mmCIF file of C-alpha atoms in Angstrom:
data_model
loop_
_atom_site.group_PDB
_atom_site.id
_atom_site.type_symbol
_atom_site.label_atom_id
_atom_site.label_comp_id
_atom_site.label_asym_id
_atom_site.label_seq_id
_atom_site.Cartn_x
_atom_site.Cartn_y
_atom_site.Cartn_z
ATOM 1 C CA MET R 1 0.026 -0.440 -0.025
ATOM 2 C CA VAL R 2 0.962 3.584 -0.867
ATOM 3 C CA ASP R 3 0.612 5.952 2.131
ATOM 4 C CA GLY R 4 -0.793 9.860 1.534
ATOM 5 C CA ASP R 5 2.865 10.715 0.931
ATOM 6 C CA GLY R 6 4.029 8.922 -1.598
ATOM 7 C CA TYR R 7 6.170 6.589 -0.251
ATOM 8 C CA GLY R 8 6.320 2.937 -0.943
ATOM 9 C CA GLY R 9 6.789 0.486 -4.397
ATOM 10 C CA PRO R 10 9.562 -2.374 -3.817
ATOM 11 C CA SER R 11 12.174 -2.131 -1.208
ATOM 12 C CA PRO R 12 15.507 -0.511 -2.969
ATOM 13 C CA TRP R 13 17.174 -3.311 -0.991
ATOM 14 C CA GLY R 14 15.933 -6.501 -2.630
ATOM 15 C CA ASP R 15 17.141 -9.447 -1.413
ATOM 16 C CA ALA R 16 18.851 -7.508 1.514
ATOM 17 C CA GLY R 17 15.231 -6.541 2.749
ATOM 18 C CA ARG R 18 14.643 -10.551 3.409
ATOM 19 C CA ILE R 19 18.067 -12.000 4.612
ATOM 20 C CA ALA R 20 17.541 -13.843 7.738
ATOM 21 C CA ALA R 21 18.310 -12.758 11.287
ATOM 22 C CA GLY R 22 21.308 -15.163 10.989
ATOM 23 C CA SER R 23 22.806 -13.055 8.826
ATOM 24 C CA GLY R 24 21.673 -10.070 10.549
ATOM 25 C CA GLY R 25 25.189 -7.969 10.111
ATOM 26 C CA ALA R 26 25.155 -8.079 6.627
ATOM 27 C CA ALA R 27 21.056 -6.787 5.993
ATOM 28 C CA ASP R 28 22.138 -4.578 8.872
ATOM 29 C CA HIS R 29 25.389 -2.669 6.913
ATOM 30 C CA GLU R 30 23.330 -3.270 3.643
ATOM 31 C CA LEU R 31 19.919 -0.891 5.753
ATOM 32 C CA ARG R 32 22.364 1.555 6.401
ATOM 33 C CA GLU R 33 24.368 2.344 3.223
ATOM 34 C CA VAL R 34 20.905 3.377 1.254
ATOM 35 C CA PRO R 35 18.928 5.969 2.403
ATOM 36 C CA SER R 36 15.436 4.869 3.415
ATOM 37 C CA ARG R 37 12.975 7.207 1.828
ATOM 38 C CA SER R 38 10.100 7.089 5.083
ATOM 39 C CA ALA R 39 10.607 5.063 8.871
ATOM 40 C CA ARG R 40 7.582 3.181 7.503
ATOM 41 C CA HIS R 41 9.693 1.957 4.404
ATOM 42 C CA LEU R 42 12.375 1.504 6.680
ATOM 43 C CA ALA R 43 10.775 -0.790 8.869
ATOM 44 C CA ALA R 44 9.221 -2.599 6.480
ATOM 45 C CA SER R 45 12.150 -3.704 4.568
ATOM 46 C CA LEU R 46 14.028 -4.376 8.210
ATOM 47 C CA PRO R 47 14.744 -8.650 7.855
ATOM 48 C CA ALA R 48 12.538 -10.986 9.499
ATOM 49 C CA ALA R 49 13.301 -11.152 13.185
ATOM 50 C CA SER R 50 15.848 -8.380 12.876
ATOM 51 C CA ARG R 51 16.473 -5.639 15.978
ATOM 52 C CA VAL R 52 14.503 -2.966 15.249
ATOM 53 C CA PRO R 53 17.021 -0.037 14.425
ATOM 54 C CA TRP R 54 15.208 2.822 16.151
ATOM 55 C CA ARG R 55 17.495 5.719 15.504
ATOM 56 C CA GLY R 56 17.420 4.218 11.959
ATOM 57 C CA LEU R 57 13.706 4.836 11.762
ATOM 58 C CA GLU R 58 13.923 8.513 12.976
ATOM 59 C CA VAL R 59 16.304 9.415 10.912
ATOM 60 C CA ALA R 60 14.453 7.923 7.906
ATOM 61 C CA ALA R 61 11.370 9.671 9.535
ATOM 62 C CA PHE R 62 13.455 13.413 9.265
ATOM 63 C CA ALA R 63 14.567 12.632 5.539
ATOM 64 C CA ARG R 64 13.749 16.160 4.259
ATOM 65 C CA HIS R 65 14.591 17.517 7.710
ATOM 66 C CA PRO R 66 18.820 17.475 7.520
ATOM 67 C CA ALA R 67 19.238 19.491 10.613
ATOM 68 C CA VAL R 68 17.393 17.247 12.637
ATOM 69 C CA GLN R 69 18.773 13.880 10.836
ATOM 70 C CA ASP R 70 21.937 15.772 12.518
ATOM 71 C CA ALA R 71 20.794 16.137 15.660
ATOM 72 C CA LEU R 72 19.882 12.795 16.165
ATOM 73 C CA ASP R 73 22.630 10.843 13.730
ATOM 74 C CA PRO R 74 26.159 13.329 14.230
ATOM 75 C CA ARG R 75 28.424 9.958 13.329
ATOM 76 C CA ARG R 76 26.288 9.820 10.322
ATOM 77 C CA THR R 77 26.050 6.238 10.730
ATOM 78 C CA TRP R 78 23.148 5.963 8.278
ATOM 79 C CA ARG R 79 22.816 6.957 5.472
ATOM 80 C CA ARG R 80 21.216 9.982 4.254
ATOM 81 C CA ALA R 81 19.569 10.741 0.590
ATOM 82 C CA ALA R 82 22.044 13.583 -0.237
ATOM 83 C CA ASP R 83 24.900 11.378 0.051
ATOM 84 C CA ARG R 84 25.535 10.893 -3.611
ATOM 85 C CA LEU R 85 28.067 8.236 -2.987
ATOM 86 C CA PRO R 86 29.103 5.834 -0.173
ATOM 87 C CA ARG R 87 32.041 6.802 1.784
ATOM 88 C CA THR R 88 34.105 3.944 -0.238
ATOM 89 C CA GLY R 89 32.945 5.512 -2.796
ATOM 90 C CA LEU R 90 34.431 8.952 -1.616
ATOM 91 C CA THR R 91 37.552 7.677 -0.391
ATOM 92 C CA ALA R 92 37.900 5.216 -3.694
ATOM 93 C CA LEU R 93 38.651 8.633 -5.169
ATOM 94 C CA THR R 94 40.555 10.390 -2.773
ATOM 95 C CA LEU R 95 42.880 7.666 -3.300
ATOM 96 C CA LEU R 96 42.834 7.909 -7.075
ATOM 97 C CA THR R 97 43.288 11.563 -6.057
ATOM 98 C CA ALA R 98 46.658 10.279 -4.683
ATOM 99 C CA LEU R 99 47.346 7.532 -7.185
ATOM 100 C CA GLY R 100 47.243 9.892 -10.494
ATOM 101 C CA THR R 101 49.411 12.607 -8.375
ATOM 102 C CA ALA R 102 51.977 9.939 -7.255
ATOM 103 C CA VAL R 103 52.617 8.674 -11.250
ATOM 104 C CA THR R 104 52.530 12.186 -12.571
ATOM 105 C CA THR R 105 55.757 13.244 -9.738
ATOM 106 C CA THR R 106 57.432 9.605 -9.956
ATOM 107 C CA VAL R 107 57.483 10.164 -14.045
ATOM 108 C CA LEU R 108 58.792 13.509 -14.233
ATOM 109 C CA GLY R 109 61.389 13.002 -11.585
ATOM 110 C CA SER R 110 62.758 9.761 -13.300
ATOM 111 C CA SER R 111 62.791 11.214 -16.242
ATOM 112 C CA ALA R 112 64.924 14.484 -14.995
ATOM 113 C CA THR R 113 67.330 11.810 -13.269
ATOM 114 C CA ASN R 114 67.616 9.306 -15.339
ATOM 115 C CA ASP R 115 66.317 10.092 -18.230
ATOM 116 C CA VAL R 116 63.955 6.960 -18.442
ATOM 117 C CA PRO R 117 61.520 7.158 -19.489
ATOM 118 C CA ALA R 118 62.294 9.632 -22.462
ATOM 119 C CA PRO R 119 60.754 13.107 -22.101
ATOM 120 C CA ALA R 120 58.165 12.738 -24.413
ATOM 121 C CA THR R 121 57.091 9.455 -23.024
ATOM 122 C CA ALA R 122 57.151 10.917 -19.539
ATOM 123 C CA ASP R 123 55.294 13.509 -20.677
ATOM 124 C CA ALA R 124 52.536 11.715 -22.079
ATOM 125 C CA VAL R 125 51.789 9.369 -19.444
ATOM 126 C CA ALA R 126 52.664 12.717 -16.949
ATOM 127 C CA ALA R 127 49.659 14.294 -18.874
ATOM 128 C CA VAL R 128 47.582 11.173 -18.663
ATOM 129 C CA ALA R 129 48.196 11.145 -14.870
ATOM 130 C CA MET R 130 47.509 14.722 -14.037
ATOM 131 C CA THR R 131 44.158 14.666 -16.016
ATOM 132 C CA ALA R 132 42.734 11.701 -14.049
ATOM 133 C CA SER R 133 44.261 12.598 -10.444
ATOM 134 C CA THR R 134 42.528 16.128 -11.399
ATOM 135 C CA SER R 135 38.944 14.494 -12.698
ATOM 136 C CA THR R 136 38.750 12.347 -9.464
ATOM 137 C CA PHE R 137 39.737 15.408 -7.152
ATOM 138 C CA LEU R 138 37.135 17.341 -8.654
ATOM 139 C CA ALA R 139 34.423 14.904 -8.307
ATOM 140 C CA ARG R 140 35.657 14.352 -4.760
ATOM 141 C CA TRP R 141 35.624 17.853 -4.509
ATOM 142 C CA ALA R 142 31.675 18.028 -5.502
ATOM 143 C CA SER R 143 30.380 15.194 -3.467
ATOM 144 C CA TRP R 144 31.509 17.650 -0.820
ATOM 145 C CA LEU R 145 29.558 20.960 -2.114
ATOM 146 C CA VAL R 146 26.504 19.385 -2.951
ATOM 147 C CA THR R 147 26.185 17.720 0.290
ATOM 148 C CA ARG R 148 27.022 21.063 1.938
ATOM 149 C CA ALA R 149 24.131 22.826 -0.361
ATOM 150 C CA SER R 150 21.331 20.142 0.580
ATOM 151 C CA GLY R 151 21.737 21.200 4.260
ATOM 152 C CA ARG R 152 23.742 18.622 5.626
ATOM 153 C CA ARG R 153 27.561 17.480 7.321
ATOM 154 C CA PRO R 154 29.429 15.958 4.450
ATOM 155 C CA VAL R 155 32.470 13.265 4.971
ATOM 156 C CA SER R 156 35.099 15.907 5.221
ATOM 157 C CA ALA R 157 38.812 14.026 6.726
ATOM 158 C CA ASP R 158 39.426 12.062 3.066
ATOM 159 C CA LEU R 159 38.557 15.400 1.195
ATOM 160 C CA TRP R 160 40.997 17.443 2.456
ATOM 161 C CA VAL R 161 43.666 14.180 2.613
ATOM 162 C CA ALA R 162 42.966 14.749 -1.315
ATOM 163 C CA VAL R 163 44.021 18.619 -0.453
ATOM 164 C CA ALA R 164 47.202 18.044 1.112
ATOM 165 C CA VAL R 165 48.367 16.054 -1.391
ATOM 166 C CA VAL R 166 47.476 17.525 -4.387
ATOM 167 C CA LEU R 167 49.044 20.911 -2.859
ATOM 168 C CA LEU R 168 52.309 18.965 -1.344
ATOM 169 C CA VAL R 169 52.974 16.977 -4.170
ATOM 170 C CA HIS R 170 51.652 19.069 -7.088
ATOM 171 C CA GLY R 171 52.919 22.265 -5.734
ATOM 172 C CA ILE R 172 56.619 21.217 -4.765
ATOM 173 C CA GLY R 173 57.238 17.890 -6.780
ATOM 174 C CA THR R 174 55.534 18.380 -10.135
ATOM 175 C CA VAL R 175 56.428 22.074 -10.150
ATOM 176 C CA ALA R 176 59.657 21.435 -8.914
ATOM 177 C CA TRP R 177 60.471 18.774 -12.208
ATOM 178 C CA MET R 178 59.037 20.703 -14.556
ATOM 179 C CA SER R 179 61.116 23.723 -13.436
ATOM 180 C CA SER R 180 64.475 21.749 -13.609
ATOM 181 C CA THR R 181 63.508 20.473 -16.804
ATOM 182 C CA ASP R 182 62.215 23.153 -18.323
ATOM 183 C CA ARG R 183 59.645 21.276 -19.922
ATOM 184 C CA TRP R 184 56.024 22.500 -19.717
ATOM 185 C CA PRO R 185 53.859 20.072 -21.554
ATOM 186 C CA THR R 186 50.402 21.770 -21.550
ATOM 187 C CA GLY R 187 48.566 18.460 -20.892
ATOM 188 C CA VAL R 188 50.312 18.503 -17.661
ATOM 189 C CA VAL R 189 50.173 22.034 -17.021
ATOM 190 C CA VAL R 190 46.456 22.724 -17.190
ATOM 191 C CA PRO R 191 44.563 19.888 -15.510
ATOM 192 C CA LEU R 192 47.754 21.500 -12.489
ATOM 193 C CA VAL R 193 46.779 24.716 -12.790
ATOM 194 C CA VAL R 194 42.813 23.402 -12.197
ATOM 195 C CA THR R 195 43.635 21.100 -9.342
ATOM 196 C CA VAL R 196 45.726 23.811 -7.896
ATOM 197 C CA ALA R 197 43.391 26.309 -7.802
ATOM 198 C CA ALA R 198 40.341 23.926 -6.677
ATOM 199 C CA ALA R 199 42.614 22.659 -3.925
ATOM 200 C CA LEU R 200 42.837 26.458 -2.730
ATOM 201 C CA LEU R 201 39.254 27.249 -3.155
ATOM 202 C CA ALA R 202 38.026 23.912 -1.243
ATOM 203 C CA VAL R 203 40.424 25.376 1.503
ATOM 204 C CA ALA R 204 39.102 29.046 1.662
ATOM 205 C CA VAL R 205 35.277 27.409 1.193
ATOM 206 C CA GLY R 206 36.193 24.812 4.181
ATOM 207 C CA VAL R 207 37.245 27.547 6.261
ATOM 208 C CA VAL R 208 33.930 29.482 5.661
ATOM 209 C CA ALA R 209 31.557 26.572 5.762
ATOM 210 C CA SER R 210 33.393 25.721 9.167
ATOM 211 C CA ARG R 211 31.903 28.436 10.929
ATOM 212 C CA PRO R 212 29.597 27.237 13.693
ATOM 213 C CA ALA R 213 26.536 28.787 11.861
ATOM 214 C CA SER R 214 26.811 26.559 8.802
ATOM 215 C CA TYR R 215 24.586 24.114 9.290
ATOM 216 C CA GLY R 216 22.690 21.848 11.740
ATOM 217 C CA ALA R 217 21.025 23.024 14.854
ATOM 218 C CA ARG R 218 22.855 26.605 14.598
ATOM 219 C CA ARG R 219 21.921 26.825 10.958
ATOM 220 C CA ALA R 220 18.218 26.175 11.821
ATOM 221 C CA GLY R 221 18.614 28.754 14.484
ATOM 222 C CA VAL R 222 17.713 26.557 17.412
ATOM 223 C CA ALA R 223 19.809 25.482 20.375
ATOM 224 C CA GLY R 224 19.437 21.925 21.420
ATOM 225 C CA GLY R 225 18.839 18.416 20.075
ATOM 226 C CA PRO R 226 16.094 17.119 17.977
ATOM 227 C CA GLY R 227 13.348 17.096 20.170
ATOM 228 C CA GLU R 228 13.343 20.942 20.059
ATOM 229 C CA LEU R 229 14.433 20.749 16.660
ATOM 230 C CA ALA R 230 11.927 18.561 15.531
ATOM 231 C CA ALA R 231 9.315 21.093 17.426
ATOM 232 C CA THR R 232 10.303 24.422 14.964
ATOM 233 C CA LEU R 233 9.066 22.596 12.138
ATOM 234 C CA PRO R 234 5.297 23.540 10.702
ATOM 235 C CA GLU R 235 2.382 21.956 11.901
ATOM 236 C CA ARG R 236 1.756 20.323 8.933
ATOM 237 C CA GLU R 237 5.217 18.558 8.644
ATOM 238 C CA ARG R 238 5.322 18.134 12.209
ATOM 239 C CA ALA R 239 2.022 15.876 11.427
ATOM 240 C CA ARG R 240 3.139 14.363 7.849
ATOM 241 C CA ILE R 241 6.701 12.856 9.974
ATOM 242 C CA GLU R 242 4.410 11.846 12.942
ATOM 243 C CA ARG R 243 2.111 10.355 10.709
ATOM 244 C CA ASP R 244 5.510 8.694 8.854
ATOM 245 C CA VAL R 245 6.251 7.292 12.532
ATOM 246 C CA ALA R 246 2.618 5.857 13.416
ATOM 247 C CA GLN R 247 2.888 4.200 10.214
ATOM 248 C CA ALA R 248 6.486 2.531 10.450
ATOM 249 C CA LEU R 249 4.975 1.842 14.184
ATOM 250 C CA ASP R 250 1.856 -0.109 13.254
ATOM 251 C CA VAL R 251 4.415 -1.983 10.424
ATOM 252 C CA LEU R 252 6.679 -3.077 13.659
ATOM 253 C CA GLU R 253 3.550 -4.874 15.229
ATOM 254 C CA ARG R 254 1.994 -6.669 12.079
ATOM 255 C CA ARG R 255 5.656 -8.228 11.720
ATOM 256 C CA GLY R 256 5.855 -8.730 14.725
ATOM 257 C CA LEU R 257 9.315 -6.977 15.296
ATOM 258 C CA ALA R 258 8.701 -5.461 18.302
ATOM 259 C CA ASP R 259 6.212 -6.561 21.382
ATOM 260 C CA ALA R 260 3.393 -4.070 22.341
ATOM 261 C CA ALA R 261 5.072 -2.495 25.439
ATOM 262 C CA VAL R 262 7.818 -1.055 23.606
ATOM 263 C CA LEU R 263 5.229 -0.339 20.870
ATOM 264 C CA GLU R 264 3.328 1.512 23.348
ATOM 265 C CA ARG R 265 6.378 4.169 24.952
ATOM 266 C CA ALA R 266 7.059 3.990 20.977
ATOM 267 C CA ARG R 267 3.952 5.761 20.800
ATOM 268 C CA GLY R 268 3.546 7.643 23.572
ATOM 269 C CA ALA R 269 7.156 9.313 23.001
ATOM 270 C CA ALA R 270 7.779 13.288 20.934
ATOM 271 C CA LEU R 271 8.513 14.276 17.459
ATOM 272 C CA GLY R 272 12.224 13.388 17.508
ATOM 273 C CA GLU R 273 12.496 11.550 20.758
ATOM 274 C CA LEU R 274 11.830 8.097 20.428
ATOM 275 C CA THR R 275 14.822 6.469 20.215
ATOM 276 C CA THR R 276 15.601 8.296 23.445
ATOM 277 C CA SER R 277 12.010 7.335 24.879
ATOM 278 C CA VAL R 278 12.497 3.603 23.798
ATOM 279 C CA GLU R 279 16.181 3.303 25.104
ATOM 280 C CA ARG R 280 15.314 5.029 28.455
ATOM 281 C CA SER R 281 12.694 2.494 29.068
ATOM 282 C CA SER R 282 14.726 0.155 27.788
ATOM 283 C CA ARG R 283 17.387 0.703 30.796
ATOM 284 C CA GLN R 284 14.856 1.641 33.288
ATOM 285 C CA GLY R 285 12.941 -1.822 32.790
ATOM 286 C CA ARG R 286 16.225 -4.156 32.914
ATOM 287 C CA ARG R 287 17.210 -2.211 36.493
ATOM 288 C CA GLY R 288 14.166 -2.917 38.068
ATOM 289 C CA ARG R 289 14.032 -6.504 36.824
ATOM 290 C CA ALA R 290 17.767 -6.608 38.046
ATOM 291 C CA SER R 291 17.049 -5.286 41.622
ATOM 292 C CA ARG R 292 13.708 -7.322 41.943
ATOM 293 C CA PRO R 293 14.159 -9.782 44.645
ATOM 294 C CA PRO R 294 13.572 -13.582 43.097
ATOM 295 C CA ALA R 295 10.358 -15.473 44.038
#
């Protein structure tokens, strides 16, 4: 059934949503790596007899509100729709950037010091490697910019590694070798200038973007946790999210993934406080059972 908000259709995880409980680790990884369109959609895609990912359900419910998602999941354990590439893809782009950088400098350096390969061959190989390195770096930075533009907190660590590699290796090694041989092949110089300029611009943009008002709770103009942020949303939007969460809980109940007591606590939770409420109640229940004298 398709609900009033347009969520529905087949699960994007395909067979992953049908993995048995015995391979829950693999299923959990698949669920975290693919953005969910709604809490109800995620609840319907959970493997049979699996644990309920309450935080994942909340992140999915607030798919249109990145500030609340960041407050709920600051470590970005659950992938968001604006994350165009998974972390492995982003890391691959950084590694390819570093590889192209290393090949460019190594080939030019070997030609300058050992005359192997020949200058023409070195220039051709370096041009290809330099162009490839430039392309992957621009793709990596574009992903960062797109994520920022959508109001989300992008993965940044590997990007700054790529920036450092570009500025240090190209800015020192590549330019030094070309200067020593007085060879400035266009196929190397053009992508080199583009890459170094992009890296410097990335640093400037990163410094500006790192200011506290750039994203998250401060961006929304509210200090506090996900509950406070959720409370600032328009009434119609809050009602839509509450309906989505309620439908997700109904799905969990029909599938037998959560018991009645847990579902009762979940249904009584305030918007943005679902995970906190369920986990707090579970801890209190465990303490109560532990302190109860044996019959």
